[in-house]
XYZ file of C-alpha atoms in Angstrom:
745
model
C 55.027 83.505 -12.560
C 56.391 85.927 -9.961
C 55.297 83.574 -7.185
C 57.039 80.644 -8.933
C 60.285 82.634 -9.306
C 60.095 83.609 -5.611
C 59.711 79.979 -4.549
C 62.591 78.881 -6.773
C 64.774 81.635 -5.310
C 64.007 80.472 -1.772
C 64.860 76.879 -2.682
C 68.139 78.014 -4.271
C 69.096 80.068 -1.211
C 68.213 77.262 1.175
C 70.252 74.890 -0.983
C 73.255 77.178 -0.795
C 72.851 77.527 2.950
C 72.522 73.783 3.336
C 75.638 73.327 1.259
C 77.476 75.573 3.715
C 76.475 73.759 6.896
C 79.204 71.843 8.668
C 77.782 68.902 10.604
C 78.841 65.666 12.237
C 79.562 64.267 15.669
C 82.477 64.197 18.143
C 83.538 61.009 19.942
C 86.320 59.452 22.027
C 88.991 58.026 19.695
C 89.426 54.859 21.781
C 86.054 53.945 23.237
C 83.860 55.606 20.612
C 81.895 57.304 23.426
C 80.124 60.470 22.282
C 81.300 63.780 23.756
C 78.413 66.177 24.493
C 79.406 69.821 25.028
C 82.490 69.732 22.769
C 83.364 73.058 21.138
C 83.550 73.455 17.353
C 85.117 76.800 16.380
C 86.215 78.344 13.050
C 89.774 79.623 13.423
C 89.956 83.432 13.184
C 86.153 83.841 12.976
C 83.418 84.541 15.475
C 81.675 81.301 14.548
C 81.269 78.433 17.026
C 78.836 75.853 18.328
C 78.634 72.947 20.800
C 77.767 69.298 20.387
C 74.396 68.305 21.770
C 73.623 65.506 24.224
C 74.043 63.008 21.366
C 77.482 64.349 20.478
C 76.191 65.933 17.240
C 76.725 69.449 15.898
C 75.553 71.582 12.975
C 77.346 74.859 12.265
C 75.908 77.199 9.611
C 78.597 79.038 7.603
C 78.505 81.951 5.136
C 78.060 80.953 1.494
C 81.294 82.736 0.622
C 83.384 80.494 2.882
C 84.924 77.779 0.743
C 87.732 76.728 3.058
C 88.541 77.188 6.730
C 90.330 75.579 9.628
C 88.073 74.142 12.334
C 89.221 73.639 15.932
C 87.465 70.926 17.943
C 88.120 70.884 21.700
C 86.780 69.109 24.787
C 87.918 69.136 28.407
C 90.309 66.256 29.125
C 91.078 65.644 25.431
C 93.669 66.901 22.965
C 92.204 69.514 20.602
C 92.094 68.688 16.894
C 92.279 71.009 13.868
C 90.746 69.930 10.568
C 89.924 71.537 7.222
C 86.277 72.413 6.673
C 84.666 70.504 3.808
C 81.232 71.758 2.667
C 78.241 69.453 3.048
C 80.319 66.611 4.452
C 78.940 64.925 7.565
C 81.815 63.387 9.501
C 82.823 61.896 12.838
C 85.662 63.658 14.638
C 87.546 61.521 17.138
C 89.481 63.219 19.948
C 92.303 61.549 21.867
C 92.222 61.530 25.725
C 94.903 63.637 27.427
C 95.683 60.953 30.037
C 94.800 63.528 32.749
C 98.227 65.218 32.702
C 97.389 68.514 30.987
C 94.331 69.347 33.081
C 94.347 72.629 34.949
C 94.660 72.409 38.752
C 94.604 75.115 41.402
C 94.983 73.312 44.715
C 98.739 72.890 44.862
C 99.680 76.517 44.209
C 96.412 78.483 44.691
C 96.284 79.518 41.028
C 95.477 77.779 37.731
C 98.374 75.741 36.362
C 98.686 72.704 34.125
C 98.891 69.551 36.191
C 101.964 68.499 34.218
C 103.687 71.794 35.099
C 102.725 71.890 38.774
C 105.649 71.277 41.163
C 103.112 69.879 43.642
C 101.667 66.447 42.775
C 97.896 66.820 42.414
C 95.429 64.024 41.645
C 92.269 64.892 39.690
C 88.966 63.027 39.771
C 85.937 63.979 37.691
C 82.276 62.991 38.123
C 82.784 60.536 35.261
C 85.143 58.558 37.530
C 82.712 58.495 40.456
C 79.815 57.455 38.217
C 81.541 54.082 37.822
C 80.192 53.323 41.316
C 77.421 55.860 42.046
C 76.861 56.904 45.650
C 74.584 59.405 47.399
C 77.417 61.583 48.731
C 81.030 62.536 48.080
C 81.931 61.069 51.478
C 81.235 57.586 50.100
C 82.629 58.377 46.651
C 86.160 59.318 47.778
C 86.686 55.725 48.905
C 87.459 54.977 45.234
C 90.664 57.052 45.504
C 93.887 55.240 46.344
C 95.188 56.229 49.790
C 91.951 58.030 50.709
C 89.635 56.172 53.050
C 86.251 57.262 54.445
C 86.221 55.877 57.987
C 82.947 55.217 59.785
C 83.616 56.084 63.414
C 80.366 54.861 64.859
C 78.242 51.828 64.065
C 75.126 53.517 65.413
C 74.971 56.962 63.777
C 77.387 56.222 60.884
C 79.298 59.482 61.249
C 82.852 59.442 59.995
C 85.821 61.286 58.598
C 88.287 60.996 55.733
C 91.741 59.492 56.227
C 94.593 60.313 53.831
C 97.576 57.949 54.025
C 96.356 56.579 57.346
C 96.111 59.909 59.158
C 92.865 60.700 60.942
C 90.173 62.932 59.505
C 91.129 66.141 61.348
C 94.407 66.164 59.403
C 92.495 66.383 56.113
C 91.447 69.875 55.029
C 88.331 69.907 52.848
C 87.796 72.935 50.610
C 84.923 73.995 48.394
C 86.151 76.143 45.505
C 89.326 76.782 47.479
C 87.523 78.018 50.599
C 88.315 76.236 53.906
C 84.703 75.981 55.019
C 84.511 72.281 55.854
C 86.362 71.903 59.143
C 85.993 71.103 62.844
C 82.320 70.477 63.684
C 81.341 70.242 60.025
C 84.040 67.746 59.026
C 81.765 64.807 59.766
C 78.970 66.166 57.566
C 80.828 68.440 55.130
C 80.946 66.082 52.132
C 77.440 64.740 52.704
C 74.867 66.664 50.759
C 77.109 68.301 48.177
C 75.050 67.718 45.002
C 77.138 65.524 42.722
C 75.523 67.239 39.730
C 77.324 70.532 40.422
C 80.799 69.061 40.980
C 83.288 69.658 38.166
C 86.201 67.780 39.737
C 87.975 66.850 42.961
C 91.611 67.816 43.426
C 93.550 65.808 45.996
C 96.910 66.809 47.451
C 98.540 64.248 49.750
C 101.043 65.980 51.960
C 101.853 69.396 53.429
C 100.019 72.536 52.363
C 100.011 74.720 55.481
C 102.142 77.379 53.784
C 99.103 78.282 51.661
C 96.112 77.028 53.607
C 97.159 77.338 57.246
C 95.751 75.289 60.110
C 94.493 71.737 59.461
C 96.361 71.224 56.155
C 98.750 68.786 57.837
C 98.050 65.545 56.048
C 96.355 66.502 52.810
C 93.686 68.487 51.005
C 90.506 67.595 49.159
C 89.300 70.546 47.099
C 85.777 70.262 45.666
C 85.672 72.407 42.525
C 82.087 73.230 41.551
C 81.003 73.747 37.959
C 80.955 77.171 36.369
C 77.443 78.174 35.283
C 78.925 79.057 31.889
C 80.080 75.504 31.097
C 77.485 73.496 33.060
C 74.641 71.755 31.199
C 71.278 73.505 31.102
C 69.654 70.630 32.943
C 71.060 67.574 34.719
C 69.194 64.908 36.667
C 70.311 61.692 38.367
C 67.798 59.544 40.263
C 68.930 56.350 42.023
C 67.374 53.743 44.313
C 68.743 50.636 46.038
C 67.216 47.355 47.137
C 67.492 48.640 50.730
C 64.979 51.339 49.731
C 67.520 54.149 49.745
C 66.559 56.969 47.395
C 68.820 59.704 46.080
C 68.075 62.552 43.667
C 70.547 65.026 42.156
C 69.246 67.906 40.052
C 70.889 70.973 38.524
C 69.538 73.826 36.422
C 71.297 76.647 34.577
C 69.818 80.036 33.730
C 71.092 83.327 32.312
C 69.857 86.685 33.553
C 71.488 89.600 31.775
C 75.236 89.467 32.363
C 74.870 86.898 35.142
C 74.579 83.131 34.896
C 73.186 80.949 37.655
C 73.612 77.267 38.487
C 71.168 75.704 40.947
C 71.903 72.262 42.392
C 69.593 70.220 44.637
C 70.309 66.939 46.410
C 67.724 64.912 48.320
C 68.515 61.638 50.084
C 65.971 59.525 51.938
C 66.274 56.221 53.790
C 63.487 55.291 56.197
C 63.460 51.482 56.349
C 65.246 50.082 59.443
C 67.249 46.925 58.717
C 68.928 44.515 61.130
C 70.343 41.771 58.954
C 73.195 40.915 61.342
C 70.669 40.353 64.168
C 72.340 42.468 66.855
C 69.175 44.432 67.648
C 70.517 47.676 66.133
C 69.966 49.364 62.778
C 72.626 48.377 60.261
C 72.477 51.798 58.590
C 71.265 55.090 60.022
C 67.926 56.358 58.805
C 68.429 59.672 57.065
C 66.400 62.463 55.569
C 68.691 65.059 53.965
C 68.245 67.985 51.612
C 70.959 70.238 50.213
C 70.486 73.297 47.986
C 73.417 74.958 46.198
C 73.237 78.118 44.051
C 76.202 79.682 42.251
C 76.307 82.917 40.242
C 78.989 84.021 37.756
C 79.031 87.606 36.524
C 80.443 88.754 33.157
C 83.001 91.534 33.589
C 85.403 93.515 31.474
C 88.658 91.747 30.518
C 87.217 88.426 31.809
C 87.800 89.407 35.435
C 86.416 86.934 37.958
C 83.279 87.613 39.993
C 81.203 84.836 41.549
C 79.143 84.099 44.624
C 77.633 80.839 45.854
C 75.429 79.708 48.720
C 74.531 76.299 50.131
C 72.060 75.117 52.748
C 71.984 71.606 54.228
C 69.479 70.082 56.617
C 69.728 66.504 57.824
C 67.800 64.375 60.269
C 69.466 61.026 61.000
C 69.123 58.391 63.666
C 70.389 54.916 64.429
C 69.955 52.615 67.392
C 67.817 49.804 68.683
C 65.192 48.699 66.201
C 62.313 49.660 68.504
C 63.577 53.236 68.968
C 61.306 56.159 68.069
C 61.524 59.898 68.718
C 59.692 59.602 72.025
C 62.802 57.827 73.406
C 65.205 60.605 72.316
C 67.546 61.239 75.266
C 65.949 58.603 77.508
C 67.589 55.540 79.092
C 64.920 53.063 78.052
C 65.670 52.364 74.388
C 69.048 53.347 72.972
C 69.252 55.652 69.969
C 71.544 58.290 68.503
C 69.621 61.130 66.909
C 71.275 64.050 65.095
C 69.652 67.149 63.636
C 72.045 69.178 61.487
C 71.406 72.607 60.011
C 74.161 74.258 57.996
C 74.537 77.241 55.658
C 77.495 78.503 53.631
C 78.225 81.631 51.608
C 81.366 81.829 49.461
C 82.577 84.260 46.829
C 85.515 85.671 44.931
C 86.119 88.974 43.171
C 89.025 90.199 41.065
C 89.776 93.861 41.705
C 89.330 96.203 38.699
C 92.989 97.192 38.575
C 95.852 96.488 36.191
C 97.515 94.010 38.540
C 95.848 90.651 39.177
C 94.568 90.967 42.738
C 92.015 88.408 43.945
C 89.746 88.643 46.966
C 87.945 85.640 48.426
C 85.576 85.180 51.327
C 83.440 82.565 53.021
C 80.982 82.610 55.920
C 79.403 79.512 57.434
C 77.010 78.644 60.196
C 76.600 75.129 61.578
C 74.154 74.032 64.283
C 73.853 70.554 65.697
C 71.231 69.162 68.036
C 72.236 65.621 68.999
C 71.573 62.894 71.527
C 73.879 59.896 71.905
C 71.838 57.713 74.184
C 71.264 59.971 77.188
C 74.184 62.269 76.358
C 73.132 65.544 74.812
C 75.493 67.339 72.422
C 74.365 70.839 71.468
C 76.842 72.760 69.350
C 77.056 75.869 67.232
C 79.909 76.956 64.983
C 80.345 80.108 62.908
C 83.406 80.717 60.760
C 84.257 83.820 58.730
C 87.187 83.735 56.327
C 88.627 86.438 54.094
C 91.672 86.406 51.859
C 93.358 88.709 49.368
C 96.351 87.801 47.219
C 98.432 89.283 44.422
C 99.428 87.116 41.455
C 102.383 88.420 39.435
C 104.618 87.079 36.668
C 108.165 88.484 36.724
C 110.396 86.863 34.138
C 110.929 83.275 35.235
C 109.278 83.937 38.590
C 105.582 83.415 39.281
C 104.912 85.242 42.533
C 102.007 84.943 44.905
C 101.626 87.032 48.054
C 98.622 87.550 50.254
C 97.021 87.781 53.641
C 94.087 86.006 55.261
C 91.959 86.209 58.370
C 89.829 83.469 59.869
C 87.518 83.971 62.824
C 85.894 80.978 64.508
C 83.097 81.211 67.062
C 82.370 77.818 68.599
C 80.279 76.726 71.557
C 78.888 73.446 72.836
C 77.687 71.900 76.070
C 80.847 69.881 76.789
C 83.851 70.606 79.050
C 85.680 71.737 75.911
C 83.940 75.136 76.097
C 83.604 75.526 79.843
C 85.680 76.993 82.649
C 87.096 74.911 85.469
C 84.019 75.841 87.541
C 81.709 74.665 84.763
C 80.631 78.080 83.479
C 79.986 78.473 79.769
C 83.057 79.763 77.894
C 82.579 79.853 74.097
C 85.729 79.516 72.037
C 86.384 82.573 69.860
C 89.529 82.247 67.778
C 90.889 84.948 65.475
C 93.649 83.655 63.210
C 95.368 86.239 60.984
C 98.005 85.069 58.535
C 100.202 86.122 55.631
C 101.877 84.049 52.953
C 104.280 84.352 50.050
C 105.194 81.927 47.300
C 107.659 81.972 44.413
C 107.389 79.450 41.601
C 110.725 79.764 39.829
C 111.324 78.234 36.389
C 115.042 77.595 36.639
C 115.058 75.871 33.242
C 112.585 74.374 30.814
C 112.967 71.094 32.748
C 113.493 72.418 36.271
C 111.058 74.266 38.522
C 111.499 75.313 42.150
C 108.726 76.407 44.513
C 109.480 78.301 47.727
C 106.698 79.143 50.156
C 106.312 80.586 53.621
C 103.323 81.366 55.826
C 103.064 83.208 59.123
C 100.037 82.835 61.394
C 99.397 84.301 64.811
C 97.194 82.540 67.342
C 96.245 84.271 70.579
C 97.114 81.165 72.608
C 99.977 79.625 70.656
C 101.340 82.940 69.299
C 103.605 82.941 66.213
C 103.380 79.897 63.934
C 105.764 79.513 60.979
C 105.037 77.194 58.030
C 107.670 76.975 55.265
C 107.374 74.837 52.134
C 109.828 73.729 49.455
C 109.062 71.837 46.244
C 111.114 70.883 43.196
C 110.097 69.428 39.821
C 112.437 67.914 37.250
C 111.266 66.636 33.877
C 114.196 65.063 32.033
C 111.859 64.464 29.062
C 108.156 64.476 28.235
C 107.645 60.968 29.591
C 109.295 61.289 32.999
C 108.642 63.711 35.854
C 110.111 63.724 39.355
C 108.725 65.897 42.160
C 110.079 66.347 45.683
C 108.505 68.473 48.408
C 108.944 69.345 52.056
C 106.750 71.356 54.373
C 105.366 71.800 57.845
C 101.871 71.921 59.246
C 100.062 72.889 62.399
C 96.644 72.345 63.911
C 94.666 73.899 66.720
C 92.457 71.143 68.084
C 88.825 70.881 69.162
C 88.394 67.344 70.461
C 84.656 67.237 70.737
C 84.082 68.112 67.111
C 86.554 65.563 65.822
C 86.234 62.407 67.876
C 82.805 60.873 67.879
C 83.854 58.483 70.623
C 83.821 61.470 72.952
C 80.084 61.834 72.365
C 78.632 58.346 72.351
C 77.987 58.253 76.049
C 79.788 54.929 76.242
C 82.947 56.474 77.724
C 83.741 59.440 79.938
C 86.111 62.073 78.526
C 89.020 63.405 80.568
C 91.582 65.996 79.414
C 94.692 65.379 81.452
C 96.680 68.538 80.605
C 96.612 71.886 78.801
C 96.823 70.760 75.207
C 99.468 72.275 72.913
C 99.044 72.719 69.141
C 100.161 69.842 66.981
C 103.063 70.225 64.565
C 104.069 68.109 61.595
C 107.055 67.841 59.264
C 106.189 66.322 55.926
C 108.024 65.248 52.802
C 107.237 63.212 49.721
C 108.887 62.059 46.514
C 106.727 61.586 43.422
C 107.556 59.939 40.076
C 105.325 59.971 36.989
C 105.982 57.908 33.875
C 103.972 58.169 30.644
C 104.613 55.130 28.517
C 103.101 54.628 25.033
C 102.956 50.936 24.113
C 101.898 50.804 20.491
C 98.286 51.972 20.433
C 98.045 51.584 24.212
C 99.021 54.110 26.858
C 100.236 53.431 30.406
C 100.570 56.044 33.124
C 102.519 55.219 36.309
C 102.354 57.495 39.346
C 104.418 56.452 42.407
C 104.889 58.384 45.671
C 106.916 57.852 48.832
C 105.631 59.876 51.795
C 106.887 60.661 55.285
C 105.244 62.708 58.066
C 106.677 63.272 61.541
C 104.397 64.654 64.280
C 105.181 66.359 67.569
C 102.679 67.299 70.265
C 100.203 64.970 68.613
C 97.001 64.793 70.623
C 95.919 61.228 71.220
C 92.903 59.565 72.745
C 93.859 56.806 75.167
C 91.224 54.056 74.946
C 93.309 51.403 76.684
C 94.041 52.641 80.219
C 90.406 52.632 81.335
C 87.647 50.975 79.271
C 85.140 53.518 80.627
C 87.177 56.585 79.690
C 88.922 58.385 76.861
C 91.996 60.205 78.189
C 93.361 63.053 76.054
C 96.914 64.344 76.277
C 99.774 65.518 74.084
C 102.004 62.710 72.952
C 105.175 62.531 75.050
C 107.168 61.356 72.085
C 106.414 61.405 68.377
C 104.146 59.913 65.737
C 105.017 58.799 62.234
C 103.187 58.175 58.981
C 105.306 56.761 56.175
C 104.791 54.573 53.161
C 104.534 54.098 49.417
C 101.647 54.474 46.997
C 101.376 53.396 43.375
C 98.738 54.316 40.782
C 98.634 52.592 37.412
C 96.234 53.526 34.620
C 96.097 51.941 31.186
C 94.101 53.018 28.145
C 93.988 50.281 25.521
C 93.467 50.276 21.777
C 90.351 48.246 22.452
C 87.631 50.104 24.434
C 89.136 49.063 27.776
C 90.368 51.365 30.532
C 92.025 50.037 33.705
C 92.953 51.912 36.878
C 94.691 50.120 39.757
C 96.142 51.622 42.933
C 97.885 50.303 46.043
C 99.241 51.925 49.204
C 101.555 50.481 51.816
C 101.916 52.493 54.998
C 103.339 52.287 58.473
C 101.484 54.631 60.837
C 102.382 54.512 64.515
C 103.259 56.537 67.590
C 105.914 56.231 70.256
C 104.984 57.474 73.711
C 106.942 57.589 76.966
C 105.793 55.037 79.503
C 106.150 56.711 82.937
C 106.413 53.362 84.732
C 109.325 51.949 82.730
C 110.802 55.174 81.383
C 110.899 53.622 77.912
C 109.295 54.606 74.627
C 106.367 52.345 73.779
C 105.295 51.924 70.158
C 101.670 51.371 69.114
C 100.067 51.206 65.688
C 97.555 53.852 64.671
C 93.921 52.780 64.987
C 91.994 52.266 61.730
C 95.145 52.499 59.567
C 95.584 49.345 57.442
C 99.139 48.378 56.591
C 98.124 48.205 52.960
C 95.104 48.992 50.856
C 94.175 49.102 47.203
C 91.502 50.042 44.714
C 90.612 49.321 41.106
C 88.268 50.546 38.367
C 87.918 48.592 35.118
C 85.721 49.926 32.325
C 84.837 48.175 29.080
C 82.706 49.834 26.405
C 80.508 47.476 24.401
C 78.776 48.082 21.051
C 75.431 49.876 20.968
C 76.495 52.261 23.767
C 76.701 49.729 26.605
C 79.361 50.096 29.307
C 80.423 47.719 32.093
C 82.279 48.998 35.189
C 83.929 46.799 37.797
C 85.168 48.726 40.832
C 86.346 47.883 44.306
C 88.567 48.598 47.257
C 90.684 46.217 49.330
C 91.823 46.834 52.899
C 94.397 44.855 54.812
C 94.271 44.280 58.584
C 93.930 47.396 60.736
C 94.210 47.826 64.505
C 90.879 48.315 66.277
C 90.000 49.758 69.715
C 89.527 46.998 72.302
C 88.408 46.797 75.891
C 90.522 45.226 78.609
C 90.789 41.473 78.091
C 88.607 41.767 74.977
C 87.726 38.509 73.249
C 87.452 40.139 69.817
C 90.461 40.154 67.435
C 92.731 43.188 67.753
C 93.084 43.431 63.972
C 90.386 43.374 61.319
C 90.470 40.720 58.580
C 91.475 41.338 54.995
C 88.349 42.317 53.085
C 87.231 43.560 49.671
C 84.207 45.676 48.755
C 83.544 44.939 45.062
C 80.892 46.475 42.812
C 79.642 46.016 39.250
C 77.590 48.370 37.107
C 76.080 48.227 33.610
C 75.168 51.458 31.805
C 73.136 51.945 28.643
C 73.007 55.288 26.820
C 69.657 55.864 25.165
C 68.825 58.507 22.611
C 69.939 62.044 23.297
C 71.148 62.629 26.856
C 69.585 59.646 28.649
C 71.468 56.970 30.599
C 70.039 53.970 32.418
C 72.310 52.171 34.879
C 72.138 49.418 37.441
C 74.255 46.903 39.288
C 75.300 45.353 42.560
C 77.301 46.766 45.462
C 79.373 44.606 47.815
C 79.353 41.627 45.449
C 81.199 39.438 47.959
C 78.604 40.221 50.651
C 81.235 41.162 53.244
C 79.829 42.287 56.597
C 81.934 42.928 59.745
C 81.331 40.668 62.705
C 80.791 41.528 66.383
C 80.738 45.251 65.777
C 79.071 45.989 69.149
C 80.060 45.044 72.654
C 77.009 44.100 74.761
C 74.320 45.545 72.430
C 71.649 44.047 74.726
C 72.718 46.424 77.557
C 73.450 49.793 75.873
C 72.987 51.802 79.080
C 75.280 49.521 81.125
C 72.542 48.837 83.662
C 73.782 45.268 84.183
C 77.471 45.870 83.619
C 78.386 45.031 87.238
C 76.706 41.621 87.228
C 79.561 39.195 88.119
C 77.664 36.235 86.697
C 76.637 37.502 83.243
C 79.578 39.904 82.848
C 82.561 38.635 84.889
C 85.119 40.650 82.870
C 83.293 43.954 83.213
C 82.704 44.629 79.517
C 80.826 47.856 78.754
C 78.660 48.860 75.807
C 80.944 50.089 73.015
C 80.280 51.121 69.394
C 83.842 51.871 68.259
C 84.903 48.443 66.967
C 84.191 49.310 63.347
C 86.132 49.102 60.107
C 83.644 48.625 57.241
C 79.987 49.336 56.375
C 77.508 46.832 57.765
C 75.504 46.687 54.523
C 75.817 43.431 52.631
C 75.163 42.803 48.948
C 72.488 45.061 47.478
C 71.191 46.111 44.103
C 70.858 49.592 42.690
C 69.354 51.206 39.609
C 69.136 54.732 38.305
C 68.380 57.118 35.474
C 70.417 60.107 34.287
C 69.474 62.884 31.900
C 71.649 65.722 30.610
C 70.511 68.625 28.431
C 73.315 70.782 27.058
């Protein structure tokens, strides 16, 4: 009898507990897509849980709780508050925020709502890039309007990132706010960052030198990595293509005491030479790359920040004639370009344990490159140490920021760039101290003014001043106007920025002592949020203008066998308009369309005529566009159609070249189908380059890469030389891809 009463008591207690469990699932209000990792919290109580990989939750509550308010929140969505109802399983639908209330840090160096930032910042999450999966962020950023990854060499496929038509060296790439991807590493900086550890990309188009110093002349791409606290416990993404390219992204989270760790691993492998355009050269470089990233967050009193992260990247890539093998590395028998890259990074930040908010940040990198471009050897080593401290203070309507930084660069290679006039080795060692101050002044609820100034001192160029001014006006919640002006500067290292200087196809000559480049930048941004019934339209339009003095240019035209470097005896200009349109519909359809028109050119004094001669910037299309269309089908199917369109762009030609000076209009279109299966699994597949566009005549004289027969008057009467620079699009045609993702929260 006692045993029976005990069993009945247990059943009664379990029944009461079951009656006090709050369960259900959280989903997108428009598409119905489940939201794993959403937070469910009881207002005023220390009771909370998260949705699992299937979007479901189950929160056990005390038997005495008969009513309570529940807050449901998820990044990128408006939070919802509902009344708890015992034993009622329900679906909670959250409304997307239309990306305007997300927190950004890039424009002002501290967290601020994107809607409140006086600097226009564009945000892109991994969800956006998954619409067209790629093995590296270098390829992924091509989906962003006005941002173009440019392949600078058809043989080794190295490249840089152009923002609004300006060359890669004018784009500063940050990782967690640290300027560690620059100079020698620019070409390889975005390759090998595991996509699984990226939380978002923040893009600023325009001046930012007042906060970030040298190189922030044209724009910034800030890669924000995930916090170990919010990252999933396990994430995996494995993809393969019909060209036998294989890519794996893995991440793991662990907690050790008061510290949490996030480990990310990326491995990319492509070892099958292809020559589908029949020019005798590999269409895509063969690559073997591994990248390991580890980040630690430490719990501290009063939620003060303390984190440290490290990354190591090793890559072995080569491209060239199909019969090339390692035995021909550096020889003049079979042409190949072989690059071994070894790179390590250490970054961290620490908030001082004082009453005032004082942040310290540091980064240290090492980059070594062992390369051969035909017979030309390029051996380079770069070490950069960066430290920064700043004070963040709120004083009434003023949000102040003041700090100081120091960057030290040690760079050496085997080119004339780091040699004396007699040819002796002369490594470049550049200390660059700086100080900055910024005031974000809320003049009124609808008006905000930002004033910034930075002072840097270079041992060669001495004092460098970089002011910045920005203004935001929001006449109502639907309209926002931003205007900004600023300056930028850049100390140049040619051999780390211009691959043409290394191919061996042309001889490099520096005609004068180069001066630092300066830029004056301004832009005007307008954002409109327009509800149309149950639909929502967001319009983002920007007019930009950048004026350059002392711009360093490579002259490819005077002598087809040389690249002549000098400061521009005149000015350069980048100006244009960009428009982004996104629409979220009442049906499960989301559309993003962008277009950019730009006029990028330079005017240089012609010594012979004494007149200014205008020439269009190489690899800068007059207009370009991109699109991403997503439709969610029943039973958890999703279809994504993405693409980019480029108008004609000027290309480097040889004297009396028979090839067109401008590239044709072309479109790279892609389609993907995704199926979500069970709890946390996704299967996806599709086609890239649906229209099968492949550039024509990308090489000049590929049958004579060492110019051994260049002086033959019969076979080569116009004196053409081997050249790899006539390039404007990837040489890969249509190809299939398939992959599997798994996420464990």
